[in-house]
Every structure is written in C-alpha cells, then in structure tokens.
PDB file of C-alpha atoms and ligand atoms in Angstrom:
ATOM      1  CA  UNK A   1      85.072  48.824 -58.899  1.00  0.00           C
ATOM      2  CA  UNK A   2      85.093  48.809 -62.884  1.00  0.00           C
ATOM      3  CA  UNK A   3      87.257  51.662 -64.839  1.00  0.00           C
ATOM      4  CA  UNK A   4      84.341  53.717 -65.700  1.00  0.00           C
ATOM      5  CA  UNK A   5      84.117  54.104 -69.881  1.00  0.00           C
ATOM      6  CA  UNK A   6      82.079  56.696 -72.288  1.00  0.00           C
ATOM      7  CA  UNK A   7      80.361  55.967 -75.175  1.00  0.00           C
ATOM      8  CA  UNK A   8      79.511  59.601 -76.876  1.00  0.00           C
ATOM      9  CA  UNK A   9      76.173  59.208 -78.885  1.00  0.00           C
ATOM     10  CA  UNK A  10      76.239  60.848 -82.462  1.00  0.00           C
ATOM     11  CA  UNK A  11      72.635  60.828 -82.247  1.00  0.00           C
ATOM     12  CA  UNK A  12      73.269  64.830 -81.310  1.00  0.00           C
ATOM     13  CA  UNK A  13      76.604  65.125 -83.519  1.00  0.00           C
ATOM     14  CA  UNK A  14      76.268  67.737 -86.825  1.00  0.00           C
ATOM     15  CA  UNK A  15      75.504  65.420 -89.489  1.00  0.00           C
ATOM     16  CA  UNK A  16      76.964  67.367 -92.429  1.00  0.00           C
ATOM     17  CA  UNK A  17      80.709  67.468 -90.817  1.00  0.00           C
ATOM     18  CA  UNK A  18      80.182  63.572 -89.444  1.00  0.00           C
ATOM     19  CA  UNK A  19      83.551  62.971 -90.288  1.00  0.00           C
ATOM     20  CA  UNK A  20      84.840  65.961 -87.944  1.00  0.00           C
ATOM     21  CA  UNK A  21      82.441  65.056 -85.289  1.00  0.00           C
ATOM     22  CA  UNK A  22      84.218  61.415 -85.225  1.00  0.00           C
ATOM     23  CA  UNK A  23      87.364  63.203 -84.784  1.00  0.00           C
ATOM     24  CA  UNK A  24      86.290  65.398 -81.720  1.00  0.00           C
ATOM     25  CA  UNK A  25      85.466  62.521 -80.259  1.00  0.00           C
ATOM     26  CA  UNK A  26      88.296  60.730 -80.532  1.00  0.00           C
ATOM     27  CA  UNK A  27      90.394  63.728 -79.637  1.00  0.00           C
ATOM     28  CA  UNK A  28      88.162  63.805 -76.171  1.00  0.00           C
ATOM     29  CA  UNK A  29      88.983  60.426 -75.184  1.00  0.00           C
ATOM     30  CA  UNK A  30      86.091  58.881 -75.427  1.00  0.00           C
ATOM     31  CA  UNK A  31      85.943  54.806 -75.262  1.00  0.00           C
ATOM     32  CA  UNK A  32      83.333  54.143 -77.826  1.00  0.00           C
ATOM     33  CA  UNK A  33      80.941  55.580 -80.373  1.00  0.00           C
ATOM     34  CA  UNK A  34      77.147  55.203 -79.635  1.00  0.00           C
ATOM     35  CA  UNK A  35      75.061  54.512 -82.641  1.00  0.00           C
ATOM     36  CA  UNK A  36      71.119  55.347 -81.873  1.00  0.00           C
ATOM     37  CA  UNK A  37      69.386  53.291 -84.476  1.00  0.00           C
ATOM     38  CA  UNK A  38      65.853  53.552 -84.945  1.00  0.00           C
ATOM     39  CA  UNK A  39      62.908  52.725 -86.824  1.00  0.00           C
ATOM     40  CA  UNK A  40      59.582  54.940 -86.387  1.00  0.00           C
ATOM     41  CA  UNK A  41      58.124  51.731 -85.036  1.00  0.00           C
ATOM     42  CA  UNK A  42      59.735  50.822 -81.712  1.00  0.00           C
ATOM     43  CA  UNK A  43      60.542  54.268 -80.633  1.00  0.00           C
ATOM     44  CA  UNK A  44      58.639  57.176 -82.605  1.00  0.00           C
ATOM     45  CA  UNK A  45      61.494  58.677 -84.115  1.00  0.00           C
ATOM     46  CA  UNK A  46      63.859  57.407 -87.268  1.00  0.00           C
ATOM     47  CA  UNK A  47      67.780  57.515 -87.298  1.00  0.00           C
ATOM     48  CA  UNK A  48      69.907  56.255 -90.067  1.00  0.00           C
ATOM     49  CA  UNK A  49      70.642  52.752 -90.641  1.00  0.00           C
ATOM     50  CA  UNK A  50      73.702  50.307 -91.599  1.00  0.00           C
ATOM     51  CA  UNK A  51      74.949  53.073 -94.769  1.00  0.00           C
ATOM     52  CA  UNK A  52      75.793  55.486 -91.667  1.00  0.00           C
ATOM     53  CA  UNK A  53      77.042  52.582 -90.005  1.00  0.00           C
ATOM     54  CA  UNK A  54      79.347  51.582 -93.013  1.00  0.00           C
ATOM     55  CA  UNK A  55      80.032  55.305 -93.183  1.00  0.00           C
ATOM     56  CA  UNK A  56      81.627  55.700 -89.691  1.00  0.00           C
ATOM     57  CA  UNK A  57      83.389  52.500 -89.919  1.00  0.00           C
ATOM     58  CA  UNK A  58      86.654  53.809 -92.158  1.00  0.00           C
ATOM     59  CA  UNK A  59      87.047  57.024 -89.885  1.00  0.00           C
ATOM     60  CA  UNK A  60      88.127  55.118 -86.851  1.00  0.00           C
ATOM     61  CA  UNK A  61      89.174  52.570 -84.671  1.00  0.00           C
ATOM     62  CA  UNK A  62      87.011  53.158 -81.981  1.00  0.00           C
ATOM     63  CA  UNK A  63      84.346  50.349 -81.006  1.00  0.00           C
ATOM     64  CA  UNK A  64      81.221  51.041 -82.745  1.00  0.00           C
ATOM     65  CA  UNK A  65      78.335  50.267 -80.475  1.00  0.00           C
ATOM     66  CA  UNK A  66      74.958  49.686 -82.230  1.00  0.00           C
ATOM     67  CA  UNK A  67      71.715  50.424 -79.719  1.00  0.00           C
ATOM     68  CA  UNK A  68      69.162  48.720 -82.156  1.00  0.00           C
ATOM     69  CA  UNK A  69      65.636  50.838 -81.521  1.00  0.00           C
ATOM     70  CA  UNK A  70      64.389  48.674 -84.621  1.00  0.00           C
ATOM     71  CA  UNK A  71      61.486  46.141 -84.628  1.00  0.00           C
ATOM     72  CA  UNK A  72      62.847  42.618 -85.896  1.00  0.00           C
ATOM     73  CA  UNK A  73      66.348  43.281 -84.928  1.00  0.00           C
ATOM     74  CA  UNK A  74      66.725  39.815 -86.494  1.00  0.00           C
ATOM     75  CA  UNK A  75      66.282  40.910 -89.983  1.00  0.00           C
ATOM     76  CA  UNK A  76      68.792  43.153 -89.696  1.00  0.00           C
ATOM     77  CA  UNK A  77      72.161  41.976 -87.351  1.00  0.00           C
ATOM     78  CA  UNK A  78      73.352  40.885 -90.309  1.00  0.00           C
ATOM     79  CA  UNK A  79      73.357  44.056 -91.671  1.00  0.00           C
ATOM     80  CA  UNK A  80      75.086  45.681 -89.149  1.00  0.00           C
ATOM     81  CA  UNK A  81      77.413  43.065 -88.328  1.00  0.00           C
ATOM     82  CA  UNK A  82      78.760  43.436 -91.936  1.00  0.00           C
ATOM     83  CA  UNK A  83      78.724  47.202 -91.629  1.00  0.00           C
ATOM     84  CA  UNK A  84      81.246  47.250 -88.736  1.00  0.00           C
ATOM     85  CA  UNK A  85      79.258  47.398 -85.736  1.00  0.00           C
ATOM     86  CA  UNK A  86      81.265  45.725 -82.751  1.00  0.00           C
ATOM     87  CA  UNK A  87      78.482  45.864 -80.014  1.00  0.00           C
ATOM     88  CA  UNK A  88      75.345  45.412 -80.964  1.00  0.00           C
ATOM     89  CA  UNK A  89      72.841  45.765 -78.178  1.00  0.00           C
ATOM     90  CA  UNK A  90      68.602  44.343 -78.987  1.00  0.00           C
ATOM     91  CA  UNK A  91      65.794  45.602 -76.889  1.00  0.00           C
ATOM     92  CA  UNK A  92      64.340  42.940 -74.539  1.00  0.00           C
ATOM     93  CA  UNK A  93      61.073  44.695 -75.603  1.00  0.00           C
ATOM     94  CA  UNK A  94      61.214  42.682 -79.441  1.00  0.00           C
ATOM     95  CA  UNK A  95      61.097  39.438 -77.150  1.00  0.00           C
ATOM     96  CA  UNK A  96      58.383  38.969 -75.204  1.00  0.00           C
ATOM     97  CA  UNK A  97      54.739  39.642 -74.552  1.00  0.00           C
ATOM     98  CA  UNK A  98      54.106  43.758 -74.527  1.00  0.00           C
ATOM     99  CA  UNK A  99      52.000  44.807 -72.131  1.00  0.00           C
ATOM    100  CA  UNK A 100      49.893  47.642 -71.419  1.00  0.00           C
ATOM    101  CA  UNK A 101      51.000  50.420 -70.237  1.00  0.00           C
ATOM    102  CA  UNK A 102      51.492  51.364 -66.643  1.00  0.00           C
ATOM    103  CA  UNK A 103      52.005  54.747 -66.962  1.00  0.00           C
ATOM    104  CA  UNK A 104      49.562  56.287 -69.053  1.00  0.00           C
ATOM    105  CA  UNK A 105      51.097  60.251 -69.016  1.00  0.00           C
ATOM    106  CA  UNK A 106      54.215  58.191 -71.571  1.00  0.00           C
ATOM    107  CA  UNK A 107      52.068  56.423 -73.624  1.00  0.00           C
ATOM    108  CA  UNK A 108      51.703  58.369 -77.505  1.00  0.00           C
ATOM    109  CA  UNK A 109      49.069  56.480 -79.300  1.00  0.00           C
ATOM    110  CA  UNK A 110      48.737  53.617 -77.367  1.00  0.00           C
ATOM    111  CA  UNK A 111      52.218  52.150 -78.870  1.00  0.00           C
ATOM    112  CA  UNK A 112      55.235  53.993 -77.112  1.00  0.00           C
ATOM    113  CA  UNK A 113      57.111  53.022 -74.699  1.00  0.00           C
ATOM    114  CA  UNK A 114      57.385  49.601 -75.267  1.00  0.00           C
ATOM    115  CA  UNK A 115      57.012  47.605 -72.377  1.00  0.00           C
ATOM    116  CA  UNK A 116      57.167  43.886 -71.383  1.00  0.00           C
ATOM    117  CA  UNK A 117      56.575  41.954 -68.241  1.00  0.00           C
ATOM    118  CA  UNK A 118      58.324  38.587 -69.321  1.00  0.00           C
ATOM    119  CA  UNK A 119      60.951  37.880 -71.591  1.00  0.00           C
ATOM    120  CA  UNK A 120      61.347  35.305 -74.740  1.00  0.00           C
ATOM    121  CA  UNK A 121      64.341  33.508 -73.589  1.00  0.00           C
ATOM    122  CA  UNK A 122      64.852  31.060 -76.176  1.00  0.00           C
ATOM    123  CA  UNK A 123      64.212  33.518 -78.914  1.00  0.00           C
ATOM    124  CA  UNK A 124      66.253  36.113 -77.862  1.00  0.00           C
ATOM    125  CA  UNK A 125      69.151  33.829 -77.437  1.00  0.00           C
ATOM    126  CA  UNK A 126      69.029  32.966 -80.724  1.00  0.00           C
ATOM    127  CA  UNK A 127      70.146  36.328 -81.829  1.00  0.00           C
ATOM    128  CA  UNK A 128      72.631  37.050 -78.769  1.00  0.00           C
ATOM    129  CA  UNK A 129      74.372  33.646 -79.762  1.00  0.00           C
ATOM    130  CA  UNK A 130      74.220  34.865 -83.267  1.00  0.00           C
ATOM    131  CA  UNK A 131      75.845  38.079 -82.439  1.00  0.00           C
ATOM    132  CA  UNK A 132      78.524  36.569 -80.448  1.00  0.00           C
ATOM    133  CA  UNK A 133      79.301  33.909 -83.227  1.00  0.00           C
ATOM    134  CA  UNK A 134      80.125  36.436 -85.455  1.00  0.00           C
ATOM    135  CA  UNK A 135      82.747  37.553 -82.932  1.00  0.00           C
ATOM    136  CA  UNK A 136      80.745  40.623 -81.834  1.00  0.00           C
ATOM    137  CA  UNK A 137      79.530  41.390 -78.437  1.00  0.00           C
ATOM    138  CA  UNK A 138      76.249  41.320 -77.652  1.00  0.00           C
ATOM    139  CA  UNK A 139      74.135  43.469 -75.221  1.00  0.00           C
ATOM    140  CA  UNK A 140      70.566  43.700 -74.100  1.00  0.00           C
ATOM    141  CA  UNK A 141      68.656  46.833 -73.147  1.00  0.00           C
ATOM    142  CA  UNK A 142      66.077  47.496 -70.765  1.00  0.00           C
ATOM    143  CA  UNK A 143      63.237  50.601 -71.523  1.00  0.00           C
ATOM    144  CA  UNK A 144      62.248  52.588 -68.400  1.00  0.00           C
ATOM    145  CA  UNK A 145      59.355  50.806 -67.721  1.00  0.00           C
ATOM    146  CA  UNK A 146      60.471  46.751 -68.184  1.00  0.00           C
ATOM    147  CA  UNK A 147      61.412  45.172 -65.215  1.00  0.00           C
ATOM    148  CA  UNK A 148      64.726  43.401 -64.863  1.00  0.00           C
ATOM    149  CA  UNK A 149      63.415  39.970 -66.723  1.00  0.00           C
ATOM    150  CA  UNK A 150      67.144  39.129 -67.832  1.00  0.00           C
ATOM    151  CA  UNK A 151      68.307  37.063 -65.537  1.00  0.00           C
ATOM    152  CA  UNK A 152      68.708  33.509 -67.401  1.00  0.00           C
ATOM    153  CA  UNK A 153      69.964  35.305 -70.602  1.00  0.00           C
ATOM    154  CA  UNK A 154      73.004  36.951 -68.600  1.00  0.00           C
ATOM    155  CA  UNK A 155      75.362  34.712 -69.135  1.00  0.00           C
ATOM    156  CA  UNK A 156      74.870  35.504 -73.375  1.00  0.00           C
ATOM    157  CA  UNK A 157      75.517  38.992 -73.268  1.00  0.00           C
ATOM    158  CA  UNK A 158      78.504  40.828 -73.112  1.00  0.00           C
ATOM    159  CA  UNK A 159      76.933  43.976 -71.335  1.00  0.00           C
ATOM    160  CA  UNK A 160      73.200  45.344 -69.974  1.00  0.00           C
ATOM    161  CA  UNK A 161      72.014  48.772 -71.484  1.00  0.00           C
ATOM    162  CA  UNK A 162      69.660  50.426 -69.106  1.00  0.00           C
ATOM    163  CA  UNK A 163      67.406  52.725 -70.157  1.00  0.00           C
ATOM    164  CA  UNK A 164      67.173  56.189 -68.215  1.00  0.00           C
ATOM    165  CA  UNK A 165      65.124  57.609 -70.730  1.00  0.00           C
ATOM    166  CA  UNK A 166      62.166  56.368 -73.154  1.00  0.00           C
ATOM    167  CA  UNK A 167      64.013  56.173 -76.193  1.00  0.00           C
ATOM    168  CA  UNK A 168      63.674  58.100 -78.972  1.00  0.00           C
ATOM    169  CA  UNK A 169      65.220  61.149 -78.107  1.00  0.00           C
ATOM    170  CA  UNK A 170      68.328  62.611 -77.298  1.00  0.00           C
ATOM    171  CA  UNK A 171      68.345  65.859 -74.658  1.00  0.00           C
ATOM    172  CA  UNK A 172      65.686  64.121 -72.553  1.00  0.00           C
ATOM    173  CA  UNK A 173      65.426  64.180 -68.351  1.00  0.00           C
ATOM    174  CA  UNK A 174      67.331  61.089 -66.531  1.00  0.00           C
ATOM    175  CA  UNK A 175      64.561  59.129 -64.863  1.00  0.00           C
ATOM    176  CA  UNK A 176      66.010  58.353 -61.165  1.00  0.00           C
ATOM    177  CA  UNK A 177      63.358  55.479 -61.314  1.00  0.00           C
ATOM    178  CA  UNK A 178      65.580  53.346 -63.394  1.00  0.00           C
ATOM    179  CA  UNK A 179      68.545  53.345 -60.509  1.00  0.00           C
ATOM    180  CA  UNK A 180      66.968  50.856 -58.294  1.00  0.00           C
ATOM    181  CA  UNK A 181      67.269  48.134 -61.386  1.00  0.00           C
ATOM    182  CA  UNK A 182      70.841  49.431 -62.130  1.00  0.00           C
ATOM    183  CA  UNK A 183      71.466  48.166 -58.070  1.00  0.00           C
ATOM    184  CA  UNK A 184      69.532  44.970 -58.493  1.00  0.00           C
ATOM    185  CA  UNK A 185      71.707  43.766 -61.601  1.00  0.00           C
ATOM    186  CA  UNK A 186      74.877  44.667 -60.205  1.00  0.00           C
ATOM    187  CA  UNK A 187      74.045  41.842 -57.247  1.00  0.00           C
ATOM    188  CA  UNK A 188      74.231  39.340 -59.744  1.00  0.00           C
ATOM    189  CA  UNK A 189      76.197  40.606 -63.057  1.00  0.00           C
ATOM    190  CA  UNK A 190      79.039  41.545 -62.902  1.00  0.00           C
ATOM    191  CA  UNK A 191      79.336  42.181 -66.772  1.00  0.00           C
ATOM    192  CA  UNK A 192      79.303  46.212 -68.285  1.00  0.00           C
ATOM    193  CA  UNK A 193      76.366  47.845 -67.238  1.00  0.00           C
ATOM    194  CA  UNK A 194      75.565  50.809 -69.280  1.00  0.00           C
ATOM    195  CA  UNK A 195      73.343  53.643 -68.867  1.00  0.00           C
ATOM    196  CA  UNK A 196      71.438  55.656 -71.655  1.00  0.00           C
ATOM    197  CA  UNK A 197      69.831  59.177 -71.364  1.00  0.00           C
ATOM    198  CA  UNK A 198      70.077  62.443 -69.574  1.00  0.00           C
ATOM    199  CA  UNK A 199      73.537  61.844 -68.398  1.00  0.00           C
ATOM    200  CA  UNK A 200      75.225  64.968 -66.987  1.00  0.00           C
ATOM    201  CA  UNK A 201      77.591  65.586 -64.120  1.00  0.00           C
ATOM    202  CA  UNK A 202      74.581  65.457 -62.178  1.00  0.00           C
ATOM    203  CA  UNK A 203      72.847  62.289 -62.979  1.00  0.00           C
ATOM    204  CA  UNK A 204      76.328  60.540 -63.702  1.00  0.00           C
ATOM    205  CA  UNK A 205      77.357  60.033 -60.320  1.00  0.00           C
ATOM    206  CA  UNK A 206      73.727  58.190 -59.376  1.00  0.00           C
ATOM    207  CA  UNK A 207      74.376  55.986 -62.109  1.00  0.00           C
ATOM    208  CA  UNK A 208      77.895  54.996 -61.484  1.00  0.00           C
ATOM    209  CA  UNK A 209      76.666  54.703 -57.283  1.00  0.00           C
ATOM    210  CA  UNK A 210      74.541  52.349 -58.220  1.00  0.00           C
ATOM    211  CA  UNK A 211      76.293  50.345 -60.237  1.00  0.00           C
ATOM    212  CA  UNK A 212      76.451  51.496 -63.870  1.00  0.00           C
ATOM    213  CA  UNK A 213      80.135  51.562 -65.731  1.00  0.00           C
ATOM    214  CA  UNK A 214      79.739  52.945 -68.418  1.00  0.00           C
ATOM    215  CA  UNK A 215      77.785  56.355 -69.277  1.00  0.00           C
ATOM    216  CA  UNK A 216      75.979  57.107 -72.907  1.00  0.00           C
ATOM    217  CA  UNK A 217      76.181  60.678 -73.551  1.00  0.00           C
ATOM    218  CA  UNK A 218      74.733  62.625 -76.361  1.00  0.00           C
ATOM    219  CA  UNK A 219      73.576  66.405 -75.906  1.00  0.00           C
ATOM    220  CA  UNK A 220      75.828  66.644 -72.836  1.00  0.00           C
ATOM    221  CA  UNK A 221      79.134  65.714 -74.672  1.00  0.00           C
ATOM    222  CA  UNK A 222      78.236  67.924 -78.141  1.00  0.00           C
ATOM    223  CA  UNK A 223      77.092  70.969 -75.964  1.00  0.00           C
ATOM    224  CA  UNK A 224      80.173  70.783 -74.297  1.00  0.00           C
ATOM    225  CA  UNK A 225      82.747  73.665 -74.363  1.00  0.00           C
ATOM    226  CA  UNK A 226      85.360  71.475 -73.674  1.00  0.00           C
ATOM    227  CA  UNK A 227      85.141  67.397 -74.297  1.00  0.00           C
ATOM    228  CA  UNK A 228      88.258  66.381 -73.139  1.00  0.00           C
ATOM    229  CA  UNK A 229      87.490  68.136 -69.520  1.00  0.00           C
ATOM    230  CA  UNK A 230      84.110  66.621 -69.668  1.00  0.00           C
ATOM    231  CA  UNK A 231      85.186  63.173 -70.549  1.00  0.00           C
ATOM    232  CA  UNK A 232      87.772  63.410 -67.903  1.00  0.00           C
ATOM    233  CA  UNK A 233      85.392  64.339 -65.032  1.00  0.00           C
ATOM    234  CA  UNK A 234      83.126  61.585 -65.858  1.00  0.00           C
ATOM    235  CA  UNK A 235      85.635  58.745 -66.060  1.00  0.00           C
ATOM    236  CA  UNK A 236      86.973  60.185 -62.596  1.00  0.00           C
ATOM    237  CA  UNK A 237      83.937  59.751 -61.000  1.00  0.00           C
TER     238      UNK A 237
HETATM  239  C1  DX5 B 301      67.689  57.644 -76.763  1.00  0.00           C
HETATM  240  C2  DX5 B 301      69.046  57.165 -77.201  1.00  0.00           C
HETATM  241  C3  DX5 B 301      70.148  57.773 -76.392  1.00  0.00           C
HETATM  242  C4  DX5 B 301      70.243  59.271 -76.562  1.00  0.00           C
HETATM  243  C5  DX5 B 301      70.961  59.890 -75.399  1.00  0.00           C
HETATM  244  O1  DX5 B 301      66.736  57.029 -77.511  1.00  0.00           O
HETATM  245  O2  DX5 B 301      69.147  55.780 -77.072  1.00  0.00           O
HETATM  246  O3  DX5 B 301      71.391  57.159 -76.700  1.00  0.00           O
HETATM  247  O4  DX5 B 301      70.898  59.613 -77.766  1.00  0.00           O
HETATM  248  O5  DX5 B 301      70.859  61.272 -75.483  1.00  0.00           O
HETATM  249  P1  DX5 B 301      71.145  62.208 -74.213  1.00  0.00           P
HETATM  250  O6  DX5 B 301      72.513  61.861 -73.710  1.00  0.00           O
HETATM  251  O7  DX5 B 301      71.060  63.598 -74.793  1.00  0.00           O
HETATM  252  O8  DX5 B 301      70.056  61.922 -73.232  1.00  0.00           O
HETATM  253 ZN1   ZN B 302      71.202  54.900 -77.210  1.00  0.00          ZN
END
C-alpha cells in the first residue's frame, strides 16, 4: 500500500497571519499545501487567485498544490504555473458536456454542482500535456456527482482528486457516496488518489480503505489543538 500523504487546505487558514499559518503547517508535518481556487462561476464561492499563489510561494518549500474551481482553467495555467504552483489539478467538469442535474436537493440556481456524463478527451489533454511540459504535475478532479469518465486520460495525469464534497466550501459533510469510485479507480490506477472534503479521523479511514492516499484537510487540521498529533494519526492510518 502507498505511504499515505496530507495536503492541509488554507482555504480555512487566518488570512491576516498567512505567513504564520504556512509555518504551522510545516511545523505539523504536513506533505503539501492545498490551494482552493475558485471563481463564483464553477463553484458559488470566490477564493484568491495566482497573487496569493505568488504570495505563498517565498514562505516555503513545500509542494504547492493548485485545485483549480475556475471556469477556463486554460486561460489561466499559465498563471499559476508562473506563480509557483507544482500540482495543478482541472475539473473534468470544464471538459465535457454538463448535464442536468440528478440530484435536485444540490442544485442552487440551476448551475451548481457541476456535473458531466462524458468527458472531452482531446481537449482536456491539451492542458494536462501542457501542465506536464512545464515540468508540473498534473491532476484531474472528479465532483460528487460525475462518474469516473477518466479512464483514457490516466495515463496524463500525475494524480486523481476525488471529490467528497460539492466544492465550494470548506467544513462541509464527507459524502460516503463518492467511496465506491475511489474503489473503482484504484483497480486500474495506480497513480495518487486524493480525496477532498469532510476529512476527519472518521471519514479518513473510509477513504484510505478504499483506496485514497492522500487526504485534503481544511477545517479539521486548523481546528485542531494539536497538528502534529493530528497529522500523525492520519498518515498512520
Ligand atoms: C472544497 C475544497 C476543499 C475544502 C476542504 O471546495 O476543494 O479543499 O477546502 O475543506 P474541509 O476539509 O473543511 O472539508
Ligand atoms: Zn480543494
């Protein structure tokens, strides 16, 4: 079985003392630093963009790992390639036909959560090669709701981001509907899996069962009393 890594989101960091936040994490020993990017048009929230990005990049030497929740990623991996991101992970969601929505208790008007049934191969390996030729690793994620439609662009990406949440959000439940997908890509990848939202000592240990390697934590590493414990525990899973 794969070393299991974190990846601490900042999404749920103190803003104002970013710089200290950075160091906690550091200090905790956690693997990489999450970046939750996003527009107010593929997930109904906005983040910060490549200045945070730039920001960050001085403070350490950690892997920076950008989750793009931005329409057009393609307009922008430029951007955030020259910012300092080392992992940047697009949404299958920007690449294919959307389609309407399954569940309609998640839907806020009519537009969130993206969802998609089939997958723009040759356009989204446009970007993943693009990515990679840059010499940064590449990753695509997966909302709740799209089915696993990745299978002939495996073999371009450097790790799978699985969404356990809708995105947009940090402090949201872990939907245990998400695990059976994490299963059915470990049968035939065996690149990083990662899993995003609601992880918690609880949840953790489904994810890493069925296949995941490494967790995204936001509001359960910052609410921590103690990160390096909770780091710890995780990894030893
Ligand atoms: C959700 C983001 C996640 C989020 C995780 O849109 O992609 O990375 O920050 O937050 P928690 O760990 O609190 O669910
Ligand atoms: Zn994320």
């Amino acid at each position: 079985m794969k070393k299991i890594k974190i990846a601490a989101s900042i999404l749920s960091a103190d803003f104002s003392r970013l710089a200290d936040e950075i160091k906690k994490v550091e200090q905790a020993g956690v693997d990489q630093i999450h970046l939750d990017i996003m527009d107010g048009h593929f997930v109904p929230n906005i983040s910060f963009g490549p200045v945070i990005v730039k920001a960050i990049r001085p403070l350490t030497r950690l892997p920076l790992d950008a989750h793009l929740m931005i329409e057009s990623p393609d307009l922008y991996l430029d951007e955030f390639i020259k910012a300092g991101a080392d992992i940047i992970t697009v949404h299958a969601e920007c690449y294919g036909e959307l389609r309407p929505h399954s569940h309609p208790a998640l839907k806020r008007d009519n537009k969130f959560p993206k969802e998609i049934q089939s997958l723009d191969t040759k356009k989204i390996t446009r970007d993943l090669k693009r990515i990679r030729d840059q010499g940064r690793q590449s990753g695509v994620s997966l909302n709740p709701g799209t089915p696993l439609c990745i299978q002939e662009i495996l073999m371009e990406v450097d790790e799978v981001l699985i969404m356990s949440v809708n995105p947009g959000f940090s402090g949201q439940p872990f939907m245990n509907s998400v695990l059976p997908k994490i299963t059915a890509l470990r049968k035939i990848y065996q690149g990083n899996i990662k899993i995003d939202g609601g992880i918690n000592n609880e949840t953790a240990p489904r994810a890493v069962k069925a296949g995941a390697n490494i967790l995204v934590t936001a509001s359960y590493f910052f609410s921590a009393a103690n990160h390096k414990k909770l780091v710890q525990d995780l990894k030893n899973l």
